[in-house]
C-alpha positions in Angstrom: 67.9 10.1 22.7 69.9 8.5 25.8 67.6 5.6 27.2 67.3 5.3 31.1 69.9 3.0 32.0 72.1 4.6 29.9 71.8 8.0 31.6 72.2 5.6 35.1 75.8 4.5 34.3 76.7 8.3 33.5 75.5 9.1 36.8 76.9 6.4 38.9 80.5 6.9 36.5 80.5 10.4 37.7 79.5 9.2 41.2 82.6 7.0 41.0 84.8 9.9 40.0 84.8 9.7 36.1 85.9 12.7 34.5 83.0 13.9 31.8 86.0 13.3 29.0 86.3 9.9 30.4 82.4 8.9 30.7 81.9 10.0 27.2 85.1 7.8 25.9 83.9 4.7 27.6 80.5 5.3 26.9 80.7 6.3 23.4 78.9 9.3 22.9 79.3 12.7 23.3 81.3 14.4 26.0 77.9 17.2 25.8 75.6 15.0 26.1 77.5 13.4 29.5 78.0 17.0 30.4 74.3 17.8 30.4 72.8 15.1 32.3 75.5 15.3 34.8 74.8 19.0 35.6 71.2 18.4 35.6 71.6 15.6 38.1 74.1 17.8 40.3 71.9 20.5 39.9 68.8 18.5 41.1 71.0 16.8 43.8 71.4 20.6 45.7 68.0 21.5 45.7 66.8 18.0 47.0 69.7 18.6 49.7 68.8 22.3 50.1 65.4 20.9 51.7 63.6 24.6 50.7 60.7 24.6 51.7 58.6 25.8 48.6 60.0 22.4 46.7 58.4 19.7 46.6 60.9 16.8 47.1 58.9 14.5 44.9 59.1 16.2 41.9 62.6 16.5 43.2 63.1 13.2 42.7 60.8 12.0 39.5 63.0 14.9 37.5 66.6 12.9 39.0 65.2 9.0 37.9 63.0 10.2 35.0 63.7 8.9 31.4 66.3 12.0 29.3 63.5 13.5 27.0 64.4 16.2 24.5 62.2 19.5 24.7 60.3 20.2 22.0 58.1 22.5 22.8 58.4 25.3 21.0 60.1 23.5 18.1 57.8 23.2 14.7 58.5 21.3 11.4 61.1 21.9 9.4 58.7 21.8 5.9 55.8 23.9 6.6 55.5 27.1 4.9 53.1 29.8 5.0 51.8 29.2 1.5 50.8 25.5 3.3 49.0 27.0 5.6 47.4 28.6 3.5 45.9 25.9 1.2 44.9 23.8 4.6 42.9 27.1 6.3 41.1 27.1 2.2 40.4 23.0 2.5 38.9 23.6 5.5 36.6 26.8 4.5 35.3 24.4 1.8 35.0 21.8 4.3 32.4 24.0 6.7 30.8 25.4 3.0 30.4 21.7 2.4 28.2 21.0 5.9 26.0 23.8 5.2 24.8 22.9 1.9 23.9 19.3 2.8 27.4 17.9 1.7 29.0 16.9 4.4 29.7 13.5 3.1 31.9 15.3 0.4 34.2 17.3 2.9 37.7 16.6 2.6 39.3 14.0 5.4 42.8 14.7 6.7 44.5 12.1 3.9 42.7 13.9 1.7 44.6 17.3 2.2 47.6 15.9 2.5 47.4 14.3 -1.2 46.0 17.6 -2.2 49.4 19.6 -0.8 51.4 16.7 -2.4 49.8 17.4 -6.1 50.0 21.1 -5.4 53.4 19.9 -5.4 54.9 20.3 -1.6 56.8 18.4 0.5 55.3 17.4 3.9 54.0 14.2 5.5 50.7 13.4 6.4 51.4 13.6 10.8 52.7 16.8 9.4 49.6 17.8 7.5 47.6 16.0 11.4 49.3 18.1 13.8 48.2 21.6 11.2 44.9 21.0 10.8 44.6 19.8 15.0 46.5 23.7 15.2 44.0 25.6 12.7 40.8 24.2 14.0 42.4 24.2 17.8 42.7 28.1 16.7 39.5 28.7 16.1 37.6 26.4 18.9 34.6 28.4 21.1 34.6 29.4 24.7 30.9 28.3 25.3 28.6 31.0 27.6 25.8 29.4 29.9 22.4 30.1 29.4 19.4 31.6 31.3 15.9 30.5 30.9 12.7 31.6 32.0 9.1 30.1 32.6 7.0 29.5 29.0 9.9 30.6 26.9 12.1 27.6 24.6 10.9 24.4 24.5 13.7 22.3 22.4 12.8 19.6 20.1 14.5 16.1 18.3 15.0 12.7 16.9 16.3 9.4 17.7 15.5 6.0 17.3 14.2 3.4 19.4 14.9 -0.4 17.8 11.4 -2.5 19.1 9.8 -5.7 18.6 6.4 -4.2 17.6 3.3 -7.2 16.5 6.1 -9.6 16.4 8.1 -8.0 13.3 11.7 -7.8 14.8 12.9 -5.8 16.2 12.9 -2.6 13.5 14.1 1.2 13.6 11.3 3.6 15.1 11.7 7.4 15.1 11.2 8.7 18.5 10.1 12.6 18.6 11.4 14.4 22.0 10.5 17.5 23.5 12.4 19.2 26.8 11.5 22.0 28.1 14.6 24.4 28.5 13.7 25.8 32.0 11.8 22.9 33.6 13.7 19.5 32.4 10.8 17.1 31.3 11.0 14.7 28.5 7.9 14.1 26.3 8.0 11.9 23.9 6.4 9.7 20.6 7.0 6.8 18.3 6.5 6.9 15.1 6.8 4.6 12.2 9.0 7.3 9.9 10.2 10.5 10.3 8.1 12.6 8.2 5.7 15.4 8.3 2.6 14.1 9.8 4.9 13.4 12.2 6.9 16.1 12.5 3.5 18.1 13.2 1.3 15.2 14.7 4.2 15.1 18.0 3.7 18.9 18.1 -0.4 18.6 18.4 -0.1 16.3 21.4 2.8 17.9 22.9 0.8 21.4 22.5 -2.3 19.2 24.5 -0.3 18.3 26.7 1.1 21.1 28.1 -1.8 23.1 27.5 -0.8 25.1 25.5 3.0 26.4 23.6 6.2 27.1 24.1 7.1 31.5 23.1 10.5 29.3 21.1 11.0 26.3 19.5 14.5 25.6 19.1 15.2 22.3 16.3 18.6 21.5 14.4 19.0 20.8 10.5 16.3 18.2 10.1 14.8 17.8 6.6 11.2 17.3 8.3 11.6 22.0 9.8 15.2 23.1 7.5 13.4 23.5 3.5 17.4 24.5 2.3 20.2 26.5 3.0 20.8 29.7 2.8 23.9 30.8 2.7 25.7 29.6 5.5 24.0 31.3 8.4 20.6 31.5 7.0 18.2 29.0 6.6 14.4 28.0 5.4 11.9 26.2 7.1 9.6 24.1 5.3 5.9 24.3 4.5 5.5 22.5 7.8 7.0 24.0 10.2 6.0 27.2 8.9 2.0 26.1 9.5 2.7 25.1 13.1 4.4 28.5 13.9 2.0 30.2 12.8 -1.2 28.2 13.6 0.7 27.6 17.4 2.2 31.5 17.1 5.8 30.2 18.3 9.0 32.0 17.2 11.2 29.1 16.1 15.3 29.0 15.5 18.2 26.8 14.5 20.9 25.6 15.8 24.7 25.8 13.8 25.8 23.3 12.1 27.0 20.6 14.5 26.3 22.6 17.9 24.5 19.7 19.8 25.5 21.7 22.6 22.8 24.7 21.1 20.0 22.3 22.0 21.8 20.2 24.8 18.8 19.8 26.9 16.8 17.7 24.7 20.5 16.6 22.7 20.5 14.2 26.1 17.3 13.7 26.8 16.9 11.3 23.4 19.8 9.2 24.7 18.3 9.3 28.7 14.5 8.5 28.1 15.6 5.8 25.6 18.1 4.0 27.8 16.0 5.1 31.2 12.7 3.4 29.0 14.0 0.9 26.8 16.3 -0.7 28.0 15.4 -3.4 30.7 15.0 -6.9 29.5 11.1 -7.3 28.4 10.7 -4.0 28.1 11.4 -3.8 23.6 8.7 -6.1 22.7 4.5 -4.6 22.6 1.8 -5.6 20.8 1.3 -2.7 19.0 2.3 0.9 18.0 -0.1 2.2 20.8 1.0 -0.3 23.5 4.7 1.4 23.3 3.6 5.1 23.0 1.6 4.3 26.0 3.9 2.7 27.7 6.6 5.2 27.1 4.9 7.9 28.3 3.8 7.1 31.2 7.1 6.3 32.1 8.6 9.4 31.2 5.6 10.8 33.1 7.7 8.9 35.9 10.8 10.2 35.4 9.9 13.9 35.5 8.9 13.2 38.4 11.7 12.1 40.1 13.8 14.8 41.9 17.2 15.5 40.2 20.9 15.8 41.1 20.0 19.4 41.8 17.3 18.5 44.3 14.8 19.3 41.8 11.9 17.6 40.3 11.2 18.6 36.4 7.6 18.1 37.3 6.8 20.3 39.9 8.5 23.4 37.6 6.2 22.7 34.6 3.3 22.8 36.5 4.6 26.6 38.1 5.4 26.6 33.6 2.5 26.1 32.1 1.1 28.9 33.9 3.2 31.2 31.2 2.4 29.0 28.6 0.6 30.8 24.9 -3.3 29.4 25.6 -4.1 26.0 25.0 -6.0 26.1 20.8 -7.6 22.3 19.9 -5.2 20.3 18.4 -3.3 21.4 14.6 -4.8 18.3 12.0 -1.5 16.8 11.0 -1.4 15.5 7.4 0.5 15.7 4.0 -3.2 17.5 1.4 -2.7 16.4 -2.6 -4.6 16.0 -5.7 -3.9 12.9 -7.5 -5.1 11.5 -10.5 -7.4 7.7 -10.2 -4.9 5.5 -12.4 -6.3 2.9 -14.7 -5.9 -0.2 -11.7 -8.6 2.2 -9.6 -5.6 3.4 -7.4 -4.5 6.4 -6.6 -0.5 7.1 -5.8 0.8 8.1 -2.6 4.1 8.1 -1.2 5.0 5.1 -4.2 1.9 2.9 -2.4 -0.8 2.4 -4.5 -4.1 2.6 -2.7 -7.2 1.7 -4.6 -11.2 3.3 -4.6 -14.1 3.1 -6.7 -13.4 1.5 -10.0 -16.2 4.4 -11.0 -13.7 7.1 -10.5 -11.4 5.8 -12.9 -9.5 8.9 -14.2 -10.8 11.7 -12.1 -8.9 13.7 -9.3 -9.0 13.6 -6.1 -8.4 14.3 -3.1 -5.8 13.2 -0.6 -4.8 13.3 2.8 -1.9 11.0 4.3 -1.9 11.3 8.0 0.8 9.3 10.0 -1.4 5.8 10.5 -3.8 6.0 7.4 -4.8 7.7 4.0 -7.6 9.0 3.5 -9.1 9.9 -0.1 -12.7 12.5 -1.2 -14.1 13.3 -4.1 -16.5 15.7 -4.5 -16.3 16.3 -0.6 -17.2 12.7 0.0 -15.4 9.9 1.3 -14.7 7.3 -0.7 -11.9 5.3 1.0 -9.8 4.5 3.6 -6.5 2.9 4.1 -4.3 1.9 7.0 -1.2 3.6 5.7 1.8 1.8 4.7 5.5 2.4 4.9 6.6 -0.7 2.8 8.3 0.6 -0.4 6.0 0.3 -3.9 3.1 -2.0 -1.8 -0.3 -2.0 -2.8 -3.5 -1.5 -0.6 -6.8 -3.1 -2.8 -10.1 -3.2 -1.4 -11.9 -6.0 -3.2 -15.1 -4.0 -3.2 -14.4 -1.2 -4.8 -14.0 -3.4 -7.9 -17.3 -4.7 -7.8 -18.2 -3.0 -10.8 -16.0 -4.5 -12.9 -15.3 -8.0 -11.4 -18.8 -8.5 -12.8 -18.2 -7.9 -15.9 -14.7 -9.3 -15.8 -15.5 -12.4 -13.7 -12.6 -14.4 -14.2 -10.2 -12.0 -13.5 -11.5 -12.1 -9.6 -9.0 -15.3 -8.8 -5.4 -14.4 -9.5 -6.9 -10.2 -8.1 -4.3 -8.7 -6.0 -8.0 -7.6 -4.6 -9.0 -11.3 -3.7 -5.8 -12.0 -1.9 -5.9 -9.1 -0.2 -9.1 -9.3 0.8 -10.9 -10.7 4.8 -9.4 -14.5 6.1 -13.2 -14.8 6.3 -14.4 -13.3 2.7 -11.4 -15.1 1.2 -12.9 -18.2 3.2 -16.4 -17.9 1.8 -14.9 -17.8 -1.7 -12.6 -21.1 -1.2 -15.4 -22.6 0.2 -18.5 -22.5 -1.6 -17.7 -20.0 -4.9 -14.4 -21.2 -6.2 -15.9 -22.0 -9.6 -19.1 -19.8 -9.6 -17.3 -16.1 -9.5 -20.7 -14.7 -10.3 -22.2 -15.8 -7.3 -19.7 -14.8 -5.5 -19.8 -11.6 -6.3 -23.0 -11.6 -5.8 -22.8 -12.5 -1.6 -19.7 -10.5 -1.3 -22.3 -7.6 -2.2 -24.7 -9.0 0.5 -21.9 -9.0 3.2 -21.2 -5.1 2.7 -25.2 -5.0 2.8 -25.7 -7.5 6.1 -22.2 -7.7 7.6 -20.1 -10.6 7.4 -21.5 -12.6 10.6 -24.7 -12.6 9.5 -23.9 -13.8 5.8 -21.8 -16.5 7.6 -24.2 -17.5 9.7 -27.1 -17.6 6.7 -24.4 -19.8 4.6 -23.9 -22.7 7.5 -27.7 -22.8 7.6 -28.2 -23.0 3.8 -25.5 -25.8 3.6 -27.8 -28.2 5.6 -30.5 -27.3 3.6 -29.4 -26.7 0.9 -26.0 -27.9 -0.7 -26.6 -28.4 -3.8 -27.9 -24.2 -4.7 -26.0 -21.6 -2.4 -27.6 -19.1 -4.5 -27.2 -15.4 -3.3 -31.3 -14.9 -3.0 -31.2 -17.9 -1.1 -28.2 -16.6 1.6 -29.9 -13.1 1.4 -33.9 -14.3 1.9 -32.0 -16.6 5.2 -30.2 -13.1 6.5 -33.5 -10.9 6.2 -35.6 -13.7 7.7 -33.0 -14.0 11.0 -33.0 -11.0 11.5 -36.9 -10.4 11.5 -36.7 -13.3 13.3 -34.5 -11.3 16.2 -36.9 -8.6 16.3 -40.0 -10.2 17.1 -38.2 -11.8 19.7 -41.7 -12.0 23.0 -41.0 -8.7 25.2 -41.2 -9.8 28.5 -44.1 -8.9 30.9 -42.4 -8.0 34.0 -40.8 -5.2 32.9 -41.2 -1.5 34.9 -43.5 0.2 32.6 -45.8 -3.7 32.0 -46.3 -3.3 35.9 -46.9 0.9 36.1 -49.7 -0.1 33.8 -50.7 -2.9 35.7 -50.9 -1.2 38.9 -52.7 1.6 36.9 -55.6 -0.3 35.3 -56.0 -2.3 38.3 -57.0 1.6 40.0 -59.3 2.5 37.3 -60.9 -1.3 38.0 -61.7 -0.1 41.4 -62.9 3.3 40.9 -65.7 2.0 38.3 -67.1 -1.5 40.6 -67.5 1.2 43.4 -68.6 4.0 40.6 -71.6 1.2 39.6 -72.2 0.5 43.5 -73.2 4.4 44.0 -75.4 3.7 41.2 -77.3 0.4 41.9 -77.5 1.9 45.5 -79.3 5.2 43.7 -81.4 3.1 41.3 -83.3 1.3 44.3 
């Protein structure tokens, strides 16, 4: 291919009257090349001079001065064969099957397909393989069909993440559940610590409660909390959690195709939009508690829902009309994971690889466990025996010291280095370190009084006892002081100027007057 300056020399020499053969000889190039550019110049010049009204003059000028180029429009790779194309298409089909079966990370990339072809003794460059793969994929490119939606029919759900600093723990990724009805386009979102079954179910329960009803159809992508497994390329089996929600609320559901975010485009855009609009401003990404963060998220979503959109509509106004077409409102679905566990030798049950304590009288017995988004509740014989805040760490231990009182009475020496003491309430730990580090038995007795009378009452009793008898801080004395203080509180004199007292005094005064009158009357009759 000649350069632009070479084209210039050919045209200038042609204008000077040199023959094409002479130009080719002087510039050391083919006569056919010179003929080509001279003929192009003359044709374009004649067209420009003719000034045909339908001719764009700018295009003709551009054609004269543009850089020379080859016409490779219909030229294909020289080494491509039908057998080679068949192999590439087979590799792409395998990739599609792997995506459908949760093996997307094991797909063949273009470089892998090229190496595979070389192993098959095909002689082709990597760049040719890239062009062929693009051509084959473009051949199957689909058209999108615009949808029309009716009120109360379709709502889409998706997960997103937002990095927030909650409780001063530093920035962590929190899971953001987002709902967007296809018709009204409102946004409803909630934050969770984990993208698990309780969070999935609770988000739906809270959203339907907010809507005061639920939609006929819910749309999901291939998220693990909704899809249990793939059955072939297109069929998916729903999880137990989704099936339970569908049965309780009576909605149908459908899944999008793999890598087809456009099939739930409303919520796909909502995730990015809500995250940016709510948390992007300075100071909007730090909160004291998760509840505070969720309250802020809800309020900001409501502001967005009441703003006029580019089409001149207000989503919340449409949603108020949509509420009339929803299924009837039901009580909130209880979102939890139920399981039965055996209590181990440490008097704990293991839930999601974390240990939670129960009373030590239950070692070896089967208990029932309900795991919610924020707490763990444990039942035995239909009674609650333990409650814990749920831990989202790995291999964590949540221990309540009062669950081990029976065992610690038998083994008081085990108290000092125990996880139970380490994790106990700060005030209880202070009492141990201040008064009973050398007397674990007495501390355990005081601990029972704490659970009976309350930590505040025992703390006040210990302070009083320390003044009266610092050398003898026995549990019996602590209990006596607690009870005497309680009796004093009960026996506080009630003021005599309250409404009931005044009423009683008034009534008695009337009776006194009546009695006096009656007495005078009797005296007169006697005289």
